Amino acid sequence: MTVERFVRETRTFKASHVLPPDTNNHNTLFGGKLMSYIDDVASLSAMKLARGPVVTASTDSVDFLQPIPIDHEVSLEAFVTWTHKTSMEIFVKIVAEDLLTGERNVCATSFLTFVALGADGRPTTVPKVIPETKEEIFLHESAPERADARKQRRTRSKHLADLLGTSRPWET
């Protein structure tokens, strides 16, 4: 397995036309639809690094900055920003374009964590990534801080799950 890969080798793009079945009651792209696109493009980016199967470990954040109106193009760009032993952080930038005027804006950003799986279905090591552009270097250098926040959030989530338990309200 290659020990290192350039971030650019993990870049993945996806574009889609926002049509009526994709929208909510405000005639803008349904958030769940966008989240599906995000997970899809991020998984492709993760697989380009791992060159094997991957699973989503967490959607760390999805920040909806602006709505995406019907009849616009929504474009997603994903790339691996940082790796640990078996996990990788993927950044996704979402840009909307008014197809009539050409005006574009960043309408959402997202960070996800994926884990690479070996032939046995267990986590396996991934190559380190080498950032080159200013954007890649910024995201790579700030990744350990996000990883620490993820670890803390996961600990809190496990504690909450233990507190909540699995019983249904009508069963107590």
mmCIF file with all atom_site columns, C-alpha atoms in Angstrom:
data_model
loop_
_atom_site.group_PDB
_atom_site.id
_atom_site.type_symbol
_atom_site.label_atom_id
_atom_site.label_alt_id
_atom_site.label_comp_id
_atom_site.label_asym_id
_atom_site.label_entity_id
_atom_site.label_seq_id
_atom_site.pdbx_PDB_ins_code
_atom_site.Cartn_x
_atom_site.Cartn_y
_atom_site.Cartn_z
_atom_site.occupancy
_atom_site.B_iso_or_equiv
_atom_site.pdbx_formal_charge
_atom_site.auth_seq_id
_atom_site.auth_comp_id
_atom_site.auth_asym_id
_atom_site.auth_atom_id
_atom_site.pdbx_PDB_model_num
ATOM 1   C CA . MET A 1 1   ? 0.000   0.000  0.000   1.00 0.00 ? 1   MET A CA 1
ATOM 2   C CA . THR A 1 2   ? 1.203   3.521  -0.806  1.00 0.00 ? 2   THR A CA 1
ATOM 3   C CA . VAL A 1 3   ? 2.186   5.289  2.394   1.00 0.00 ? 3   VAL A CA 1
ATOM 4   C CA . GLU A 1 4   ? 1.239   8.769  1.162   1.00 0.00 ? 4   GLU A CA 1
ATOM 5   C CA . ARG A 1 5   ? -1.020  10.307 -1.462  1.00 0.00 ? 5   ARG A CA 1
ATOM 6   C CA . PHE A 1 6   ? -1.601  13.884 -2.531  1.00 0.00 ? 6   PHE A CA 1
ATOM 7   C CA . VAL A 1 7   ? -4.914  15.401 -1.461  1.00 0.00 ? 7   VAL A CA 1
ATOM 8   C CA . ARG A 1 8   ? -5.618  16.159 -5.137  1.00 0.00 ? 8   ARG A CA 1
ATOM 9   C CA . GLU A 1 9   ? -5.754  12.410 -5.806  1.00 0.00 ? 9   GLU A CA 1
ATOM 10  C CA . THR A 1 10  ? -8.875  12.209 -3.607  1.00 0.00 ? 10  THR A CA 1
ATOM 11  C CA . ARG A 1 11  ? -10.826 15.079 -5.178  1.00 0.00 ? 11  ARG A CA 1
ATOM 12  C CA . THR A 1 12  ? -14.291 14.118 -6.297  1.00 0.00 ? 12  THR A CA 1
ATOM 13  C CA . PHE A 1 13  ? -17.011 16.214 -7.923  1.00 0.00 ? 13  PHE A CA 1
ATOM 14  C CA . LYS A 1 14  ? -20.760 15.817 -8.317  1.00 0.00 ? 14  LYS A CA 1
ATOM 15  C CA . ALA A 1 15  ? -23.301 18.166 -9.899  1.00 0.00 ? 15  ALA A CA 1
ATOM 16  C CA . SER A 1 16  ? -27.056 18.009 -10.083 1.00 0.00 ? 16  SER A CA 1
ATOM 17  C CA . HIS A 1 17  ? -29.945 20.095 -11.370 1.00 0.00 ? 17  HIS A CA 1
ATOM 18  C CA . VAL A 1 18  ? -32.379 21.033 -8.562  1.00 0.00 ? 18  VAL A CA 1
ATOM 19  C CA . LEU A 1 19  ? -35.763 19.847 -9.804  1.00 0.00 ? 19  LEU A CA 1
ATOM 20  C CA . PRO A 1 20  ? -39.228 19.962 -8.157  1.00 0.00 ? 20  PRO A CA 1
ATOM 21  C CA . PRO A 1 21  ? -39.075 16.419 -6.684  1.00 0.00 ? 21  PRO A CA 1
ATOM 22  C CA . ASP A 1 22  ? -35.837 17.416 -4.882  1.00 0.00 ? 22  ASP A CA 1
ATOM 23  C CA . THR A 1 23  ? -37.351 20.401 -3.076  1.00 0.00 ? 23  THR A CA 1
ATOM 24  C CA . ASN A 1 24  ? -39.140 21.171 0.159   1.00 0.00 ? 24  ASN A CA 1
ATOM 25  C CA . ASN A 1 25  ? -42.185 23.370 0.798   1.00 0.00 ? 25  ASN A CA 1
ATOM 26  C CA . HIS A 1 26  ? -39.991 26.479 0.290   1.00 0.00 ? 26  HIS A CA 1
ATOM 27  C CA . ASN A 1 27  ? -39.058 25.394 -3.268  1.00 0.00 ? 27  ASN A CA 1
ATOM 28  C CA . THR A 1 28  ? -35.434 24.952 -2.220  1.00 0.00 ? 28  THR A CA 1
ATOM 29  C CA . LEU A 1 29  ? -33.328 21.794 -2.188  1.00 0.00 ? 29  LEU A CA 1
ATOM 30  C CA . PHE A 1 30  ? -34.467 19.446 0.577   1.00 0.00 ? 30  PHE A CA 1
ATOM 31  C CA . GLY A 1 31  ? -31.755 19.247 3.249   1.00 0.00 ? 31  GLY A CA 1
ATOM 32  C CA . GLY A 1 32  ? -31.933 15.458 3.395   1.00 0.00 ? 32  GLY A CA 1
ATOM 33  C CA . LYS A 1 33  ? -31.358 15.240 -0.351  1.00 0.00 ? 33  LYS A CA 1
ATOM 34  C CA . LEU A 1 34  ? -28.261 17.430 -0.027  1.00 0.00 ? 34  LEU A CA 1
ATOM 35  C CA . MET A 1 35  ? -27.037 15.296 2.880   1.00 0.00 ? 35  MET A CA 1
ATOM 36  C CA . SER A 1 36  ? -27.378 12.211 0.683   1.00 0.00 ? 36  SER A CA 1
ATOM 37  C CA . TYR A 1 37  ? -25.315 13.906 -2.040  1.00 0.00 ? 37  TYR A CA 1
ATOM 38  C CA . ILE A 1 38  ? -22.699 14.873 0.579   1.00 0.00 ? 38  ILE A CA 1
ATOM 39  C CA . ASP A 1 39  ? -22.342 11.318 1.892   1.00 0.00 ? 39  ASP A CA 1
ATOM 40  C CA . ASP A 1 40  ? -22.136 9.955  -1.659  1.00 0.00 ? 40  ASP A CA 1
ATOM 41  C CA . VAL A 1 41  ? -19.407 12.300 -2.886  1.00 0.00 ? 41  VAL A CA 1
ATOM 42  C CA . ALA A 1 42  ? -17.471 11.994 0.402   1.00 0.00 ? 42  ALA A CA 1
ATOM 43  C CA . SER A 1 43  ? -17.524 8.194  0.203   1.00 0.00 ? 43  SER A CA 1
ATOM 44  C CA . LEU A 1 44  ? -16.074 8.314  -3.310  1.00 0.00 ? 44  LEU A CA 1
ATOM 45  C CA . SER A 1 45  ? -13.286 10.587 -2.103  1.00 0.00 ? 45  SER A CA 1
ATOM 46  C CA . ALA A 1 46  ? -12.564 8.260  0.828   1.00 0.00 ? 46  ALA A CA 1
ATOM 47  C CA . MET A 1 47  ? -12.442 5.234  -1.492  1.00 0.00 ? 47  MET A CA 1
ATOM 48  C CA . LYS A 1 48  ? -9.953  7.029  -3.766  1.00 0.00 ? 48  LYS A CA 1
ATOM 49  C CA . LEU A 1 49  ? -7.616  7.276  -0.788  1.00 0.00 ? 49  LEU A CA 1
ATOM 50  C CA . ALA A 1 50  ? -8.268  3.832  0.711   1.00 0.00 ? 50  ALA A CA 1
ATOM 51  C CA . ARG A 1 51  ? -8.601  2.010  -2.637  1.00 0.00 ? 51  ARG A CA 1
ATOM 52  C CA . GLY A 1 52  ? -11.033 -0.271 -0.872  1.00 0.00 ? 52  GLY A CA 1
ATOM 53  C CA . PRO A 1 53  ? -14.366 -0.260 0.952   1.00 0.00 ? 53  PRO A CA 1
ATOM 54  C CA . VAL A 1 54  ? -15.142 2.478  3.461   1.00 0.00 ? 54  VAL A CA 1
ATOM 55  C CA . VAL A 1 55  ? -17.930 3.252  5.908   1.00 0.00 ? 55  VAL A CA 1
ATOM 56  C CA . THR A 1 56  ? -19.221 6.548  7.218   1.00 0.00 ? 56  THR A CA 1
ATOM 57  C CA . ALA A 1 57  ? -18.155 6.841  10.858  1.00 0.00 ? 57  ALA A CA 1
ATOM 58  C CA . SER A 1 58  ? -19.752 10.247 11.388  1.00 0.00 ? 58  SER A CA 1
ATOM 59  C CA . THR A 1 59  ? -21.140 13.269 9.682   1.00 0.00 ? 59  THR A CA 1
ATOM 60  C CA . ASP A 1 60  ? -19.312 15.760 11.828  1.00 0.00 ? 60  ASP A CA 1
ATOM 61  C CA . SER A 1 61  ? -21.055 18.834 10.519  1.00 0.00 ? 61  SER A CA 1
ATOM 62  C CA . VAL A 1 62  ? -23.295 20.096 7.764   1.00 0.00 ? 62  VAL A CA 1
ATOM 63  C CA . ASP A 1 63  ? -23.602 23.851 7.816   1.00 0.00 ? 63  ASP A CA 1
ATOM 64  C CA . PHE A 1 64  ? -26.382 25.121 5.575   1.00 0.00 ? 64  PHE A CA 1
ATOM 65  C CA . LEU A 1 65  ? -25.330 28.675 4.715   1.00 0.00 ? 65  LEU A CA 1
ATOM 66  C CA . GLN A 1 66  ? -27.833 29.584 1.999   1.00 0.00 ? 66  GLN A CA 1
ATOM 67  C CA . PRO A 1 67  ? -30.839 27.818 0.460   1.00 0.00 ? 67  PRO A CA 1
ATOM 68  C CA . ILE A 1 68  ? -30.502 26.339 -3.019  1.00 0.00 ? 68  ILE A CA 1
ATOM 69  C CA . PRO A 1 69  ? -33.493 27.340 -5.159  1.00 0.00 ? 69  PRO A CA 1
ATOM 70  C CA . ILE A 1 70  ? -35.245 25.166 -7.681  1.00 0.00 ? 70  ILE A CA 1
ATOM 71  C CA . ASP A 1 71  ? -33.713 25.197 -11.187 1.00 0.00 ? 71  ASP A CA 1
ATOM 72  C CA . HIS A 1 72  ? -30.205 25.933 -9.858  1.00 0.00 ? 72  HIS A CA 1
ATOM 73  C CA . GLU A 1 73  ? -27.215 23.651 -10.197 1.00 0.00 ? 73  GLU A CA 1
ATOM 74  C CA . VAL A 1 74  ? -25.785 22.242 -6.979  1.00 0.00 ? 74  VAL A CA 1
ATOM 75  C CA . SER A 1 75  ? -22.109 21.241 -7.233  1.00 0.00 ? 75  SER A CA 1
ATOM 76  C CA . LEU A 1 76  ? -20.215 19.325 -4.573  1.00 0.00 ? 76  LEU A CA 1
ATOM 77  C CA . GLU A 1 77  ? -16.456 19.035 -4.253  1.00 0.00 ? 77  GLU A CA 1
ATOM 78  C CA . ALA A 1 78  ? -14.994 16.561 -1.766  1.00 0.00 ? 78  ALA A CA 1
ATOM 79  C CA . PHE A 1 79  ? -11.453 15.696 -0.739  1.00 0.00 ? 79  PHE A CA 1
ATOM 80  C CA . VAL A 1 80  ? -9.639  13.998 2.108   1.00 0.00 ? 80  VAL A CA 1
ATOM 81  C CA . THR A 1 81  ? -8.132  16.636 4.388   1.00 0.00 ? 81  THR A CA 1
ATOM 82  C CA . TRP A 1 82  ? -6.439  14.461 6.991   1.00 0.00 ? 82  TRP A CA 1
ATOM 83  C CA . THR A 1 83  ? -5.941  10.861 8.024   1.00 0.00 ? 83  THR A CA 1
ATOM 84  C CA . HIS A 1 84  ? -5.386  8.985  11.225  1.00 0.00 ? 84  HIS A CA 1
ATOM 85  C CA . LYS A 1 85  ? -4.543  5.276  11.379  1.00 0.00 ? 85  LYS A CA 1
ATOM 86  C CA . THR A 1 86  ? -7.715  3.809  9.815   1.00 0.00 ? 86  THR A CA 1
ATOM 87  C CA . SER A 1 87  ? -9.905  6.904  9.562   1.00 0.00 ? 87  SER A CA 1
ATOM 88  C CA . MET A 1 88  ? -9.970  9.924  7.316   1.00 0.00 ? 88  MET A CA 1
ATOM 89  C CA . GLU A 1 89  ? -11.631 13.328 7.437   1.00 0.00 ? 89  GLU A CA 1
ATOM 90  C CA . ILE A 1 90  ? -13.350 14.480 4.266   1.00 0.00 ? 90  ILE A CA 1
ATOM 91  C CA . PHE A 1 91  ? -14.338 18.079 3.536   1.00 0.00 ? 91  PHE A CA 1
ATOM 92  C CA . VAL A 1 92  ? -17.217 18.816 1.170   1.00 0.00 ? 92  VAL A CA 1
ATOM 93  C CA . LYS A 1 93  ? -17.865 22.257 -0.318  1.00 0.00 ? 93  LYS A CA 1
ATOM 94  C CA . ILE A 1 94  ? -21.296 22.813 -1.829  1.00 0.00 ? 94  ILE A CA 1
ATOM 95  C CA . VAL A 1 95  ? -21.760 25.560 -4.421  1.00 0.00 ? 95  VAL A CA 1
ATOM 96  C CA . ALA A 1 96  ? -25.062 26.659 -5.947  1.00 0.00 ? 96  ALA A CA 1
ATOM 97  C CA . GLU A 1 97  ? -25.182 28.279 -9.368  1.00 0.00 ? 97  GLU A CA 1
ATOM 98  C CA . ASP A 1 98  ? -28.072 30.238 -10.825 1.00 0.00 ? 98  ASP A CA 1
ATOM 99  C CA . LEU A 1 99  ? -28.165 28.726 -14.300 1.00 0.00 ? 99  LEU A CA 1
ATOM 100 C CA . LEU A 1 100 ? -29.723 31.865 -15.811 1.00 0.00 ? 100 LEU A CA 1
ATOM 101 C CA . THR A 1 101 ? -27.290 34.459 -14.422 1.00 0.00 ? 101 THR A CA 1
ATOM 102 C CA . GLY A 1 102 ? -24.196 32.376 -13.667 1.00 0.00 ? 102 GLY A CA 1
ATOM 103 C CA . GLU A 1 103 ? -24.070 33.738 -10.110 1.00 0.00 ? 103 GLU A CA 1
ATOM 104 C CA . ARG A 1 104 ? -22.466 31.257 -7.706  1.00 0.00 ? 104 ARG A CA 1
ATOM 105 C CA . ASN A 1 105 ? -22.207 31.029 -3.943  1.00 0.00 ? 105 ASN A CA 1
ATOM 106 C CA . VAL A 1 106 ? -21.034 28.577 -1.343  1.00 0.00 ? 106 VAL A CA 1
ATOM 107 C CA . CYS A 1 107 ? -24.291 27.399 0.168   1.00 0.00 ? 107 CYS A CA 1
ATOM 108 C CA . ALA A 1 108 ? -23.047 24.687 2.547   1.00 0.00 ? 108 ALA A CA 1
ATOM 109 C CA . THR A 1 109 ? -19.935 23.025 3.960   1.00 0.00 ? 109 THR A CA 1
ATOM 110 C CA . SER A 1 110 ? -19.531 19.654 5.595   1.00 0.00 ? 110 SER A CA 1
ATOM 111 C CA . PHE A 1 111 ? -16.968 17.497 7.375   1.00 0.00 ? 111 PHE A CA 1
ATOM 112 C CA . LEU A 1 112 ? -17.337 13.719 7.563   1.00 0.00 ? 112 LEU A CA 1
ATOM 113 C CA . THR A 1 113 ? -15.232 10.902 8.955   1.00 0.00 ? 113 THR A CA 1
ATOM 114 C CA . PHE A 1 114 ? -14.841 7.589  7.156   1.00 0.00 ? 114 PHE A CA 1
ATOM 115 C CA . VAL A 1 115 ? -13.110 4.377  8.156   1.00 0.00 ? 115 VAL A CA 1
ATOM 116 C CA . ALA A 1 116 ? -11.385 2.083  5.648   1.00 0.00 ? 116 ALA A CA 1
ATOM 117 C CA . LEU A 1 117 ? -12.227 -1.615 5.787   1.00 0.00 ? 117 LEU A CA 1
ATOM 118 C CA . GLY A 1 118 ? -9.991  -4.541 4.922   1.00 0.00 ? 118 GLY A CA 1
ATOM 119 C CA . ALA A 1 119 ? -10.997 -7.796 3.241   1.00 0.00 ? 119 ALA A CA 1
ATOM 120 C CA . ASP A 1 120 ? -12.004 -9.130 6.672   1.00 0.00 ? 120 ASP A CA 1
ATOM 121 C CA . GLY A 1 121 ? -14.449 -6.239 7.191   1.00 0.00 ? 121 GLY A CA 1
ATOM 122 C CA . ARG A 1 122 ? -12.323 -4.773 9.985   1.00 0.00 ? 122 ARG A CA 1
ATOM 123 C CA . PRO A 1 123 ? -10.703 -1.309 9.983   1.00 0.00 ? 123 PRO A CA 1
ATOM 124 C CA . THR A 1 124 ? -7.469  -1.168 7.995   1.00 0.00 ? 124 THR A CA 1
ATOM 125 C CA . THR A 1 125 ? -4.744  1.458  7.687   1.00 0.00 ? 125 THR A CA 1
ATOM 126 C CA . VAL A 1 126 ? -4.973  4.299  5.194   1.00 0.00 ? 126 VAL A CA 1
ATOM 127 C CA . PRO A 1 127 ? -2.247  6.350  3.501   1.00 0.00 ? 127 PRO A CA 1
ATOM 128 C CA . LYS A 1 128 ? -1.365  9.783  4.846   1.00 0.00 ? 128 LYS A CA 1
ATOM 129 C CA . VAL A 1 129 ? -2.370  12.738 2.673   1.00 0.00 ? 129 VAL A CA 1
ATOM 130 C CA . ILE A 1 130 ? -0.081  15.494 1.462   1.00 0.00 ? 130 ILE A CA 1
ATOM 131 C CA . PRO A 1 131 ? -1.758  18.905 1.121   1.00 0.00 ? 131 PRO A CA 1
ATOM 132 C CA . GLU A 1 132 ? -0.496  21.288 -1.558  1.00 0.00 ? 132 GLU A CA 1
ATOM 133 C CA . THR A 1 133 ? -2.855  24.248 -2.018  1.00 0.00 ? 133 THR A CA 1
ATOM 134 C CA . LYS A 1 134 ? -3.504  26.986 0.510   1.00 0.00 ? 134 LYS A CA 1
ATOM 135 C CA . GLU A 1 135 ? -7.018  25.576 1.110   1.00 0.00 ? 135 GLU A CA 1
ATOM 136 C CA . GLU A 1 136 ? -5.717  22.028 1.584   1.00 0.00 ? 136 GLU A CA 1
ATOM 137 C CA . ILE A 1 137 ? -2.938  23.132 3.949   1.00 0.00 ? 137 ILE A CA 1
ATOM 138 C CA . PHE A 1 138 ? -5.367  25.199 6.049   1.00 0.00 ? 138 PHE A CA 1
ATOM 139 C CA . LEU A 1 139 ? -7.816  22.298 6.396   1.00 0.00 ? 139 LEU A CA 1
ATOM 140 C CA . HIS A 1 140 ? -5.007  19.786 7.054   1.00 0.00 ? 140 HIS A CA 1
ATOM 141 C CA . GLU A 1 141 ? -3.409  21.910 9.780   1.00 0.00 ? 141 GLU A CA 1
ATOM 142 C CA . SER A 1 142 ? -6.741  22.557 11.538  1.00 0.00 ? 142 SER A CA 1
ATOM 143 C CA . ALA A 1 143 ? -7.854  18.889 11.365  1.00 0.00 ? 143 ALA A CA 1
ATOM 144 C CA . PRO A 1 144 ? -6.360  17.715 14.696  1.00 0.00 ? 144 PRO A CA 1
ATOM 145 C CA . GLU A 1 145 ? -8.509  20.279 16.527  1.00 0.00 ? 145 GLU A CA 1
ATOM 146 C CA . ARG A 1 146 ? -11.626 18.970 14.762  1.00 0.00 ? 146 ARG A CA 1
ATOM 147 C CA . ALA A 1 147 ? -10.548 15.381 15.539  1.00 0.00 ? 147 ALA A CA 1
ATOM 148 C CA . ASP A 1 148 ? -10.319 16.230 19.254  1.00 0.00 ? 148 ASP A CA 1
ATOM 149 C CA . ALA A 1 149 ? -13.782 17.817 19.149  1.00 0.00 ? 149 ALA A CA 1
ATOM 150 C CA . ARG A 1 150 ? -15.132 14.690 17.383  1.00 0.00 ? 150 ARG A CA 1
ATOM 151 C CA . LYS A 1 151 ? -13.629 12.442 20.038  1.00 0.00 ? 151 LYS A CA 1
ATOM 152 C CA . GLN A 1 152 ? -15.204 14.521 22.830  1.00 0.00 ? 152 GLN A CA 1
ATOM 153 C CA . ARG A 1 153 ? -18.583 14.585 21.071  1.00 0.00 ? 153 ARG A CA 1
ATOM 154 C CA . ARG A 1 154 ? -18.474 10.810 20.550  1.00 0.00 ? 154 ARG A CA 1
ATOM 155 C CA . THR A 1 155 ? -17.755 10.261 24.249  1.00 0.00 ? 155 THR A CA 1
ATOM 156 C CA . ARG A 1 156 ? -20.729 12.478 25.161  1.00 0.00 ? 156 ARG A CA 1
ATOM 157 C CA . SER A 1 157 ? -22.934 10.675 22.631  1.00 0.00 ? 157 SER A CA 1
ATOM 158 C CA . LYS A 1 158 ? -22.028 7.271  24.092  1.00 0.00 ? 158 LYS A CA 1
ATOM 159 C CA . HIS A 1 159 ? -22.776 8.564  27.593  1.00 0.00 ? 159 HIS A CA 1
ATOM 160 C CA . LEU A 1 160 ? -26.135 9.928  26.419  1.00 0.00 ? 160 LEU A CA 1
ATOM 161 C CA . ALA A 1 161 ? -26.992 6.627  24.712  1.00 0.00 ? 161 ALA A CA 1
ATOM 162 C CA . ASP A 1 162 ? -26.238 4.781  27.956  1.00 0.00 ? 162 ASP A CA 1
ATOM 163 C CA . LEU A 1 163 ? -28.454 7.194  29.902  1.00 0.00 ? 163 LEU A CA 1
ATOM 164 C CA . LEU A 1 164 ? -31.330 6.901  27.447  1.00 0.00 ? 164 LEU A CA 1
ATOM 165 C CA . GLY A 1 165 ? -31.219 3.129  27.187  1.00 0.00 ? 165 GLY A CA 1
ATOM 166 C CA . THR A 1 166 ? -33.310 1.109  24.775  1.00 0.00 ? 166 THR A CA 1
ATOM 167 C CA . SER A 1 167 ? -36.669 0.811  26.511  1.00 0.00 ? 167 SER A CA 1
ATOM 168 C CA . ARG A 1 168 ? -39.726 2.357  24.882  1.00 0.00 ? 168 ARG A CA 1
ATOM 169 C CA . PRO A 1 169 ? -41.780 4.897  26.859  1.00 0.00 ? 169 PRO A CA 1
ATOM 170 C CA . TRP A 1 170 ? -44.785 2.551  27.012  1.00 0.00 ? 170 TRP A CA 1
ATOM 171 C CA . GLU A 1 171 ? -42.633 -0.290 28.324  1.00 0.00 ? 171 GLU A CA 1
ATOM 172 C CA . THR A 1 172 ? -41.581 1.397  31.579  1.00 0.00 ? 172 THR A CA 1
#
